[in-house]
């Protein structure tokens, strides 16, 4: 049976960073809904233009388009063994839809690491985040700077600061997270799948705790 891991947590807590490490370690695909929207935006697709209007305001993209985008993504061959889902699901409707689509592949969500940190940590992390234009590699100007300022270590592409990482938009995204995504914490706790992880530690420490929780 395939393995699906859902990373839950507020904006900027380190889901993308940990998802990339986990994907390397487990050889599962990394599926990031935010990266998929940004890729669509870069390619100027209709979905990208629609998503941008919500992303710029710090709001969630509507469930129906988000769910069809993820359905298409996890149907690709590289997800046959499973995936690390980063940023999806974010609403109860998305969680229901995920359960149904995985049931079609005779699979289910196996574990839900829930990474947390105080709001001040989230603001500091998003405020210093630099993202790679080509493949979404993640840097922080203070905590994980690239070797050369403004250039991705992996693919040499340009690093940029996301429009929605402005402090006003981050504050809005945290509010949206508390209202729309927090119910999923209780939902997965009740199913016995939630693994609570302290995200306020350095990257390597969070990875250690995460891997040991998953191996239990
Ligand atoms: P998310 O996907 O949850 O929004 P990211 O993985 O993109 O979070 O991380 C947000 C920012 O914080 C990035 O700049 C990243 O380099 C940095 N970061 C991630 N994890 C840590 C950590 N444990 N300690 C310090 N900085 C971190
Ligand atoms: P972060 O890593 O900081 O949590 P993401 O890159 O995951 O941010 O998401 C950026 C934006 O993309 C969100 O604010 C939202 O507008 C949109 N988005 C990403 N995932 C979803 C989702 N599952 N449902 C609805 N909107 C989403």
Coordinates of N, CA and C and ligand atoms in Angstrom, one line a residue:
X1 N 0.8 -1.2 0.0 CA 0.0 0.0 0.0 C 0.9 1.3 0.0
X2 N 0.4 2.3 -0.7 CA 1.2 3.5 -0.8 C 1.1 4.3 0.6
X3 N 2.1 5.2 0.8 CA 2.2 5.9 2.0 C 1.9 7.4 1.7
X4 N 0.9 7.9 2.4 CA 0.7 9.4 2.3 C 0.8 10.1 3.6
X5 N 1.7 11.1 3.6 CA 2.0 11.8 4.9 C 1.5 13.3 4.6
X6 N 0.7 13.8 5.5 CA 0.2 15.2 5.4 C 0.9 16.0 6.4
X7 N 1.6 17.1 5.9 CA 2.2 18.0 6.8 C 1.3 19.2 7.1
X8 N 1.0 19.3 8.4 CA 0.0 20.4 8.8 C 0.8 21.4 9.7
X9 N 0.4 22.6 9.5 CA 1.0 23.7 10.4 C 0.8 25.0 9.7
X10 N 1.0 26.1 10.5 CA 0.8 27.4 10.0 C 1.8 27.9 9.0
X11 N 1.4 29.0 8.3 CA 2.3 29.5 7.2 C 3.7 29.9 7.8
X12 N 4.8 29.4 7.2 CA 6.1 29.8 7.6 C 6.7 28.9 8.7
X13 N 6.0 27.9 9.1 CA 6.5 27.1 10.2 C 7.7 26.1 9.8
X14 N 7.7 25.9 8.5 CA 8.8 25.0 8.0 C 8.3 23.7 7.3
X15 N 7.0 23.7 6.9 CA 6.5 22.5 6.2 C 7.3 22.2 4.9
X16 N 7.5 23.2 4.1 CA 8.2 23.0 2.8 C 9.6 22.5 3.0
X17 N 10.3 23.1 4.0 CA 11.7 22.7 4.3 C 11.7 21.3 4.7
X18 N 10.8 20.9 5.6 CA 10.8 19.5 6.1 C 10.3 18.5 5.1
X19 N 9.4 19.0 4.2 CA 8.8 18.1 3.2 C 9.9 17.7 2.2
X20 N 10.8 18.7 1.8 CA 11.8 18.3 0.9 C 12.8 17.3 1.5
X21 N 13.1 17.5 2.8 CA 14.0 16.5 3.4 C 13.4 15.2 3.5
X22 N 12.1 15.2 3.9 CA 11.4 13.9 4.1 C 11.3 13.1 2.7
X23 N 11.0 13.9 1.7 CA 10.9 13.3 0.4 C 12.2 12.6 -0.1
X24 N 13.3 13.3 0.2 CA 14.6 12.7 -0.1 C 14.8 11.4 0.7
X25 N 14.5 11.5 2.0 CA 14.8 10.4 2.9 C 13.9 9.2 2.6
X26 N 12.6 9.5 2.3 CA 11.6 8.4 2.1 C 11.5 8.0 0.6
X27 N 12.0 8.8 -0.3 CA 11.9 8.6 -1.7 C 10.4 8.7 -2.2
X28 N 9.6 9.4 -1.4 CA 8.2 9.7 -1.8 C 8.2 11.0 -2.5
X29 N 7.2 11.2 -3.3 CA 7.1 12.5 -4.1 C 6.7 13.6 -3.1
X30 N 7.2 14.8 -3.4 CA 6.8 16.0 -2.6 C 5.7 16.8 -3.4
X31 N 4.5 16.8 -2.8 CA 3.4 17.5 -3.5 C 3.1 18.8 -2.6
X32 N 3.4 19.9 -3.2 CA 3.1 21.2 -2.4 C 2.1 22.0 -3.2
X33 N 0.9 22.2 -2.6 CA -0.2 22.9 -3.3 C 0.3 24.3 -3.6
X34 N 1.0 25.0 -2.7 CA 1.5 26.4 -3.0 C 2.4 26.4 -4.2
X35 N 3.4 25.4 -4.2 CA 4.3 25.4 -5.4 C 3.5 25.1 -6.7
X36 N 2.5 24.3 -6.6 CA 1.7 24.0 -7.9 C 1.0 25.3 -8.3
X37 N 0.4 26.0 -7.4 CA -0.2 27.3 -7.8 C 0.8 28.3 -8.3
X38 N 2.0 28.4 -7.7 CA 3.0 29.3 -8.2 C 3.6 28.9 -9.5
X39 N 3.6 27.6 -9.8 CA 4.1 27.1 -11.1 C 3.0 27.5 -12.2
X40 N 1.8 27.3 -11.8 CA 0.7 27.8 -12.8 C 0.8 29.2 -13.0
X41 N 1.1 30.0 -12.0 CA 1.2 31.5 -12.2 C 2.4 31.8 -13.1
X42 N 3.5 31.1 -12.9 CA 4.7 31.4 -13.7 C 4.3 31.1 -15.2
X43 N 3.5 30.0 -15.4 CA 3.2 29.6 -16.8 C 1.9 30.3 -17.3
X44 N 1.5 31.3 -16.5 CA 0.3 32.1 -16.9 C -0.9 31.3 -17.3
X45 N -1.2 30.2 -16.6 CA -2.4 29.4 -16.9 C -3.6 30.1 -16.3
X46 N -4.8 29.7 -16.7 CA -6.0 30.2 -16.1 C -6.1 30.0 -14.6
X47 N -5.7 28.7 -14.3 CA -5.7 28.4 -12.8 C -4.7 29.3 -12.1
X48 N -3.6 29.6 -12.7 CA -2.6 30.4 -12.0 C -3.1 31.8 -11.8
X49 N -3.8 32.4 -12.8 CA -4.4 33.7 -12.7 C -5.5 33.8 -11.6
X50 N -6.3 32.7 -11.6 CA -7.4 32.7 -10.6 C -6.8 32.6 -9.2
X51 N -5.8 31.7 -9.1 CA -5.2 31.4 -7.7 C -4.5 32.7 -7.2
X52 N -3.9 33.5 -8.1 CA -3.2 34.7 -7.7 C -4.1 35.7 -7.0
X53 N -5.3 35.8 -7.5 CA -6.3 36.8 -7.0 C -6.6 36.4 -5.5
X54 N -6.5 35.2 -5.1 CA -6.7 34.8 -3.7 C -5.4 34.8 -2.9
X55 N -4.4 34.4 -3.5 CA -3.1 34.3 -2.8 C -2.6 35.7 -2.4
X56 N -2.8 36.7 -3.3 CA -2.4 38.0 -3.0 C -3.1 38.6 -1.8
X57 N -4.3 38.2 -1.6 CA -5.1 38.7 -0.4 C -4.8 37.8 0.8
X58 N -4.0 36.8 0.7 CA -3.8 35.9 1.8 C -5.0 35.0 2.1
X59 N -5.9 34.8 1.1 CA -7.0 33.9 1.3 C -6.8 32.6 0.6
X60 N -7.6 31.6 0.9 CA -7.4 30.3 0.3 C -8.1 30.3 -1.1
X61 N -7.5 29.6 -2.0 CA -8.0 29.3 -3.3 C -9.2 28.4 -3.1
X62 N -10.3 28.6 -3.9 CA -11.5 27.8 -3.6 C -11.2 26.3 -3.7
X63 N -12.0 25.5 -2.8 CA -11.8 24.1 -2.7 C -11.9 23.3 -4.0
X64 N -12.9 23.6 -4.9 CA -13.1 22.8 -6.0 C -11.8 22.8 -7.0
X65 N -11.3 24.0 -7.2 CA -10.1 24.0 -8.1 C -8.9 23.4 -7.5
X66 N -8.8 23.6 -6.2 CA -7.6 23.1 -5.4 C -7.6 21.6 -5.4
X67 N -8.8 21.0 -5.2 CA -9.0 19.6 -5.1 C -8.7 18.9 -6.5
X68 N -9.2 19.6 -7.6 CA -8.9 18.9 -8.9 C -7.5 19.0 -9.2
X69 N -6.8 20.1 -8.8 CA -5.4 20.2 -9.1 C -4.6 19.1 -8.4
X70 N -5.0 18.8 -7.1 CA -4.2 17.8 -6.3 C -4.6 16.4 -6.9
X71 N -5.8 16.2 -7.2 CA -6.2 14.9 -7.8 C -5.4 14.6 -9.0
X72 N -5.2 15.6 -9.9 CA -4.4 15.3 -11.1 C -3.0 15.0 -10.7
X73 N -2.5 15.8 -9.7 CA -1.1 15.6 -9.4 C -0.8 14.2 -8.7
X74 N -1.7 13.8 -7.8 CA -1.3 12.5 -7.2 C -1.7 11.3 -8.0
X75 N -2.4 11.6 -9.2 CA -2.6 10.5 -10.1 C -1.4 10.2 -11.0
X76 N -0.4 11.0 -10.9 CA 0.8 10.8 -11.8 C 1.7 9.7 -11.2
X77 N 2.4 9.0 -12.1 CA 3.2 7.8 -11.8 C 4.1 8.0 -10.6
X78 N 4.7 9.2 -10.4 CA 5.7 9.4 -9.3 C 5.0 9.3 -7.9
X79 N 3.7 9.3 -7.9 CA 3.0 9.2 -6.6 C 2.5 7.8 -6.3
X80 N 2.8 6.9 -7.2 CA 2.3 5.5 -7.0 C 2.7 4.9 -5.6
X81 N 3.9 5.2 -5.2 CA 4.3 4.7 -3.8 C 3.8 5.6 -2.7
X82 N 3.2 6.8 -3.1 CA 2.7 7.7 -2.1 C 3.3 9.1 -2.2
X83 N 3.1 9.9 -1.2 CA 3.6 11.3 -1.3 C 3.6 12.0 0.0
X84 N 4.4 13.0 0.1 CA 4.4 13.9 1.2 C 3.5 15.1 0.8
X85 N 2.4 15.3 1.4 CA 1.5 16.4 1.0 C 1.8 17.6 1.9
X86 N 2.2 18.7 1.2 CA 2.6 19.9 2.0 C 1.7 21.1 1.6
X87 N 0.8 21.4 2.5 CA -0.1 22.5 2.3 C -1.5 22.1 1.8
X88 N -1.7 20.8 1.7 CA -3.0 20.3 1.3 C -3.2 19.0 2.2
X89 N -4.4 18.8 2.8 CA -5.6 19.6 2.8 C -5.4 20.8 3.8
X90 N -6.2 21.8 3.5 CA -6.3 23.0 4.4 C -7.7 23.3 4.9
X91 N -8.7 22.6 4.4 CA -10.0 22.8 4.9 C -10.7 21.4 5.1
X92 N -11.7 21.3 5.9 CA -12.4 20.0 6.1 C -12.9 19.5 4.8
X93 N -13.4 20.3 3.9 CA -13.9 19.8 2.6 C -12.7 19.2 1.8
X94 N -11.5 19.8 1.9 CA -10.4 19.2 1.2 C -10.0 17.9 1.8
X95 N -10.1 17.8 3.2 CA -9.7 16.6 3.9 C -10.6 15.4 3.5
X96 N -11.9 15.7 3.3 CA -12.9 14.7 2.9 C -12.6 14.2 1.5
X97 N -12.3 15.2 0.6 CA -12.0 14.9 -0.8 C -10.7 14.0 -0.9
X98 N -9.8 14.3 0.0 CA -8.5 13.6 0.0 C -8.8 12.1 0.4
X99 N -9.6 12.0 1.4 CA -9.9 10.6 1.9 C -10.5 9.8 0.8
X100 N -11.5 10.4 0.1 CA -12.2 9.7 -1.0 C -11.2 9.4 -2.2
X101 N -10.3 10.4 -2.5 CA -9.5 10.1 -3.7 C -8.5 9.0 -3.3
X102 N -8.0 9.0 -2.1 CA -7.0 8.0 -1.7 C -7.7 6.6 -1.6
X103 N -8.9 6.6 -1.2 CA -9.7 5.3 -1.2 C -9.8 4.7 -2.6
X104 N -9.8 5.5 -3.6 CA -9.9 5.0 -5.0 C -8.6 4.3 -5.3
X105 N -7.4 4.7 -4.7 CA -6.2 4.0 -4.9 C -5.9 3.0 -3.8
X106 N -7.0 2.6 -3.1 CA -6.9 1.7 -1.9 C -5.8 2.1 -0.9
X107 N -5.8 3.5 -0.7 CA -4.8 4.0 0.2 C -5.5 4.9 1.2
X108 N -4.7 5.5 2.2 CA -5.3 6.4 3.1 C -4.2 7.3 3.6
X109 N -4.5 8.4 4.4 CA -3.5 9.2 5.0 C -2.9 8.3 6.2
X110 N -1.6 8.2 6.2 CA -1.0 7.3 7.2 C -0.6 8.1 8.4
X111 N -0.1 9.3 8.3 CA 0.3 10.1 9.4 C 0.3 11.6 9.1
X112 N 0.0 12.4 10.2 CA -0.1 13.8 10.0 C 0.8 14.6 11.0
X113 N 2.1 14.8 10.6 CA 2.9 15.6 11.5 C 2.3 17.0 11.5
X114 N 2.2 17.5 12.7 CA 1.6 18.9 12.9 C 2.7 19.7 13.6
X115 N 3.2 20.6 12.8 CA 4.4 21.4 13.2 C 3.9 22.8 13.7
X116 N 4.4 23.1 14.9 CA 3.9 24.4 15.5 C 5.0 25.3 15.9
X117 N 4.7 26.6 16.0 CA 5.6 27.6 16.5 C 4.8 28.9 16.8
X118 N 5.3 29.7 17.7 CA 4.6 31.0 18.0 C 4.5 31.9 16.8
X119 N 3.6 32.8 16.8 CA 3.4 33.7 15.7 C 4.6 34.6 15.4
X120 N 5.4 34.9 16.5 CA 6.6 35.8 16.2 C 7.6 35.0 15.4
X121 N 7.7 33.7 15.6 CA 8.6 32.8 14.8 C 8.1 32.8 13.4
X122 N 6.8 32.7 13.2 CA 6.3 32.6 11.8 C 6.5 33.9 11.0
X123 N 6.4 35.0 11.7 CA 6.6 36.3 11.1 C 8.1 36.5 10.7
X124 N 9.0 36.1 11.6 CA 10.4 36.2 11.4 C 10.8 35.3 10.2
X125 N 10.2 34.1 10.2 CA 10.6 33.1 9.1 C 10.1 33.5 7.7
X126 N 8.8 34.0 7.7 CA 8.3 34.4 6.4 C 9.0 35.7 5.9
X127 N 9.3 36.6 6.9 CA 9.9 37.8 6.5 C 11.3 37.7 5.9
X128 N 12.0 36.6 6.2 CA 13.3 36.4 5.7 C 13.4 35.3 4.6
X129 N 12.2 34.8 4.2 CA 12.2 33.7 3.2 C 12.5 34.2 1.8
X130 N 13.4 33.4 1.2 CA 13.7 33.7 -0.2 C 13.5 32.3 -1.0
X131 N 12.8 32.4 -2.1 CA 12.3 31.2 -2.8 C 13.0 31.2 -4.2
X132 N 13.3 30.0 -4.6 CA 14.0 29.8 -5.9 C 12.9 29.8 -7.1
X133 N 13.2 30.6 -8.1 CA 12.2 30.8 -9.2 C 12.0 29.5 -9.9
X134 N 13.0 28.7 -10.1 CA 12.9 27.5 -11.0 C 12.2 26.4 -10.3
X135 N 12.6 26.0 -9.1 CA 12.1 24.8 -8.5 C 11.5 25.0 -7.1
X136 N 11.4 26.2 -6.6 CA 10.9 26.4 -5.3 C 11.8 26.0 -4.1
X137 N 13.1 25.9 -4.3 CA 14.0 25.7 -3.2 C 13.9 26.8 -2.2
X138 N 14.0 26.5 -0.9 CA 13.7 27.5 0.1 C 14.9 27.9 0.9
X139 N 15.0 29.2 1.1 CA 16.2 29.8 1.9 C 15.6 30.8 2.9
X140 N 16.5 31.1 3.9 CA 16.2 32.2 4.8 C 17.4 33.0 4.9
X141 N 17.2 34.3 4.9 CA 18.4 35.2 4.8 C 19.3 35.1 6.1
X142 N 18.7 34.7 7.2 CA 19.4 34.5 8.5 C 19.7 33.0 8.8
X143 N 18.7 32.2 8.7 CA 18.8 30.8 9.2 C 19.3 29.8 8.2
X144 N 19.1 30.0 6.9 CA 19.6 29.1 5.9 C 19.9 29.9 4.6
X145 N 20.9 30.8 4.7 CA 21.3 31.6 3.5 C 21.9 30.8 2.4
X146 N 21.7 31.2 1.2 CA 22.3 30.6 0.0 C 23.8 30.9 0.1
X147 N 24.6 30.1 -0.7 CA 26.1 30.5 -0.7 C 26.3 31.8 -1.3
X148 N 25.6 32.1 -2.4 CA 25.7 33.4 -3.0 C 24.4 34.2 -3.0
X149 N 24.4 35.4 -2.4 CA 23.1 36.1 -2.2 C 22.3 36.2 -3.5
X150 N 21.0 35.8 -3.4 CA 20.1 36.0 -4.5 C 20.2 34.9 -5.6
X151 N 21.0 33.8 -5.3 CA 21.2 32.8 -6.3 C 21.0 31.4 -5.6
X152 N 20.2 30.5 -6.3 CA 19.9 29.2 -5.7 C 21.1 28.3 -5.8
X153 N 21.5 27.7 -4.7 CA 22.6 26.7 -4.6 C 22.5 25.6 -5.6
X154 N 21.2 25.1 -5.8 CA 21.0 23.9 -6.5 C 20.9 24.1 -8.0
X155 N 20.2 25.1 -8.4 CA 20.0 25.3 -9.9 C 20.4 26.6 -10.4
X156 N 21.0 27.5 -9.6 CA 21.6 28.8 -10.1 C 20.5 29.8 -10.5
X157 N 19.2 29.4 -10.2 CA 18.2 30.4 -10.6 C 18.1 31.5 -9.6
X158 N 17.3 32.5 -10.0 CA 17.2 33.7 -9.1 C 16.3 33.4 -7.9
X159 N 16.7 34.0 -6.8 CA 15.8 33.9 -5.6 C 15.0 35.1 -5.5
X160 N 13.7 35.0 -5.1 CA 12.8 36.1 -4.9 C 12.0 36.0 -3.6
X161 N 11.5 37.2 -3.2 CA 10.7 37.2 -2.0 C 9.2 37.2 -2.4
X162 N 8.4 36.2 -1.9 CA 7.0 36.1 -2.3 C 6.2 37.3 -1.9
X163 N 5.3 37.7 -2.9 CA 4.5 38.9 -2.6 C 3.6 38.6 -1.3
X164 N 3.2 37.4 -1.1 CA 2.3 37.2 0.1 C 3.1 37.0 1.3
X165 N 4.5 37.2 1.3 CA 5.3 37.1 2.6 C 5.4 38.5 3.2
X166 N 4.7 39.5 2.6 CA 4.7 40.8 3.3 C 4.0 40.6 4.7
X167 N 4.4 41.4 5.7 CA 3.9 41.1 7.0 C 2.4 41.2 7.1
X168 N 1.8 42.2 6.4 CA 0.3 42.3 6.5 C -0.4 41.0 6.0
X169 N 0.1 40.5 4.8 CA -0.5 39.3 4.2 C -0.2 38.1 5.1
X170 N 1.0 38.1 5.7 CA 1.3 36.9 6.6 C 0.3 36.9 7.8
X171 N 0.0 38.1 8.4 CA -0.9 38.2 9.5 C -2.3 37.7 9.1
X172 N -2.7 38.0 7.9 CA -4.0 37.6 7.3 C -4.0 36.1 7.1
X173 N -2.9 35.5 6.6 CA -2.8 34.1 6.3 C -2.8 33.3 7.6
X174 N -2.2 33.9 8.7 CA -2.3 33.1 10.0 C -3.7 33.1 10.5
X175 N -4.5 34.2 10.3 CA -5.9 34.3 10.7 C -6.7 33.2 9.9
X176 N -6.5 33.2 8.6 CA -7.2 32.3 7.8 C -6.9 30.8 8.2
X177 N -5.6 30.6 8.5 CA -5.2 29.3 9.0 C -5.9 28.9 10.3
X178 N -6.0 29.8 11.2 CA -6.7 29.5 12.5 C -8.1 29.2 12.3
X179 N -8.8 30.0 11.3 CA -10.2 29.8 11.1 C -10.5 28.5 10.3
X180 N -9.7 28.3 9.2 CA -10.2 27.3 8.2 C -9.4 26.0 8.3
X181 N -8.1 26.0 8.8 CA -7.3 24.8 8.8 C -7.2 24.2 10.2
X182 N -7.3 25.0 11.3 CA -7.3 24.4 12.6 C -8.2 23.2 12.9
X183 N -9.5 23.3 12.3 CA -10.4 22.1 12.5 C -9.7 20.8 12.1
X184 N -8.8 20.8 11.2 CA -8.2 19.6 10.7 C -7.3 18.9 11.8
X185 N -6.8 19.8 12.7 CA -5.9 19.3 13.8 C -6.8 18.3 14.6
X186 N -8.0 18.8 15.0 CA -8.8 17.9 15.8 C -9.3 16.7 15.1
X187 N -9.6 16.9 13.8 CA -10.0 15.8 12.9 C -9.0 14.7 12.9
X188 N -7.7 15.0 12.6 CA -6.7 14.0 12.5 C -6.3 13.5 13.9
X189 N -6.4 14.3 15.0 CA -6.1 13.9 16.3 C -7.1 12.7 16.7
X190 N -8.4 13.0 16.3 CA -9.4 12.0 16.6 C -9.2 10.7 15.9
X191 N -8.6 10.7 14.7 CA -8.3 9.5 14.0 C -7.0 8.9 14.5
X192 N -6.4 9.5 15.4 CA -5.1 8.9 16.0 C -3.9 9.1 15.0
X193 N -4.0 10.0 14.1 CA -2.9 10.2 13.1 C -2.0 11.3 13.4
X194 N -2.4 12.2 14.3 CA -1.7 13.4 14.5 C -0.4 13.2 15.3
X195 N 0.7 13.8 14.8 CA 2.0 13.7 15.5 C 2.5 15.2 15.8
X196 N 2.5 15.6 17.0 CA 2.8 17.0 17.3 C 4.3 17.2 17.4
X197 N 4.7 18.2 16.6 CA 6.2 18.4 16.5 C 6.4 19.9 16.8
X198 N 7.4 20.2 17.6 CA 7.8 21.5 18.0 C 8.7 22.1 16.8
X199 N 8.1 23.1 16.1 CA 8.8 23.6 14.9 C 9.7 24.8 15.3
X200 N 9.8 25.2 16.5 CA 10.6 26.3 16.9 C 12.1 26.0 17.0
X201 N 12.5 24.8 16.8 CA 13.9 24.4 16.9 C 14.6 24.5 15.5
X202 N 15.9 24.5 15.5 CA 16.6 24.5 14.2 C 16.2 23.4 13.3
X203 N 16.4 23.6 12.0 CA 15.9 22.7 11.0 C 16.3 21.2 11.3
X204 N 17.6 21.0 11.6 CA 18.1 19.6 11.8 C 17.4 18.9 13.0
X205 N 17.1 19.7 14.0 CA 16.5 19.2 15.2 C 15.0 18.8 14.9
X206 N 14.3 19.7 14.1 CA 12.9 19.4 13.8 C 12.9 18.1 12.9
X207 N 13.9 18.0 12.0 CA 13.9 16.8 11.2 C 14.1 15.5 12.0
X208 N 15.0 15.6 13.0 CA 15.2 14.4 13.9 C 14.0 14.0 14.6
X209 N 13.3 15.0 15.2 CA 12.1 14.7 16.0 C 11.0 14.1 15.0
X210 N 10.9 14.7 13.8 CA 9.9 14.3 12.9 C 10.1 12.9 12.4
X211 N 11.4 12.5 12.1 CA 11.7 11.2 11.6 C 11.4 10.2 12.7
X212 N 11.8 10.5 14.0 CA 11.6 9.6 15.0 C 10.1 9.4 15.3
X213 N 9.3 10.4 15.2 CA 7.9 10.3 15.4 C 7.3 9.4 14.3
X214 N 7.7 9.6 13.1 CA 7.2 8.8 12.0 C 7.6 7.3 12.1
X215 N 8.8 7.1 12.6 CA 9.2 5.7 12.7 C 8.6 4.9 13.8
X216 N 7.9 5.6 14.7 CA 7.3 4.9 15.8 C 6.1 4.1 15.4
Ligands
LIG1 P1 6.2 26.7 5.2 O1 6.2 25.8 4.0 O2 5.5 26.1 6.4 O3 5.6 28.0 4.8 P2 9.1 27.0 4.8 O4 9.6 25.7 4.9 O5 9.0 27.7 3.5 O6 7.7 27.0 5.6 O7 10.0 27.9 5.8 C1 9.7 29.3 6.1 C2 11.0 30.0 6.2 O8 11.6 29.6 7.4 C3 12.0 29.8 5.1 O9 12.8 30.9 4.9 C4 12.9 28.7 5.7 O10 14.2 28.7 5.2 C5 12.9 29.0 7.2 N1 12.9 27.8 8.1 C6 12.2 26.7 8.0 N2 12.4 25.9 9.0 C7 13.2 26.6 9.9 C8 13.8 26.3 11.2 N3 13.5 25.1 11.8 N4 14.5 27.2 11.8 C9 14.8 28.4 11.2 N5 14.3 28.7 9.9 C10 13.5 27.8 9.3
LIG2 P1 2.9 28.5 3.2 O1 4.0 27.6 2.8 O2 3.5 29.8 3.8 O3 1.9 27.9 4.2 P2 1.8 28.0 0.7 O4 2.8 28.1 -0.3 O5 1.4 26.6 1.1 O6 2.1 28.9 1.9 O7 0.4 28.7 0.2 C1 0.5 30.0 -0.4 C2 -1.0 30.3 -0.8 O8 -1.4 29.4 -1.8 C3 -2.0 30.3 0.3 O9 -2.1 31.5 1.1 C4 -3.3 30.1 -0.5 O10 -3.7 31.3 -1.1 C5 -2.8 29.1 -1.6 N1 -3.0 27.7 -1.2 C6 -2.0 26.8 -1.0 N2 -2.5 25.6 -0.7 C7 -3.8 25.8 -0.6 C8 -4.9 24.9 -0.3 N3 -4.7 23.6 0.0 N4 -6.2 25.4 -0.4 C9 -6.4 26.7 -0.8 N5 -5.4 27.5 -1.0 C10 -4.1 27.1 -1.0

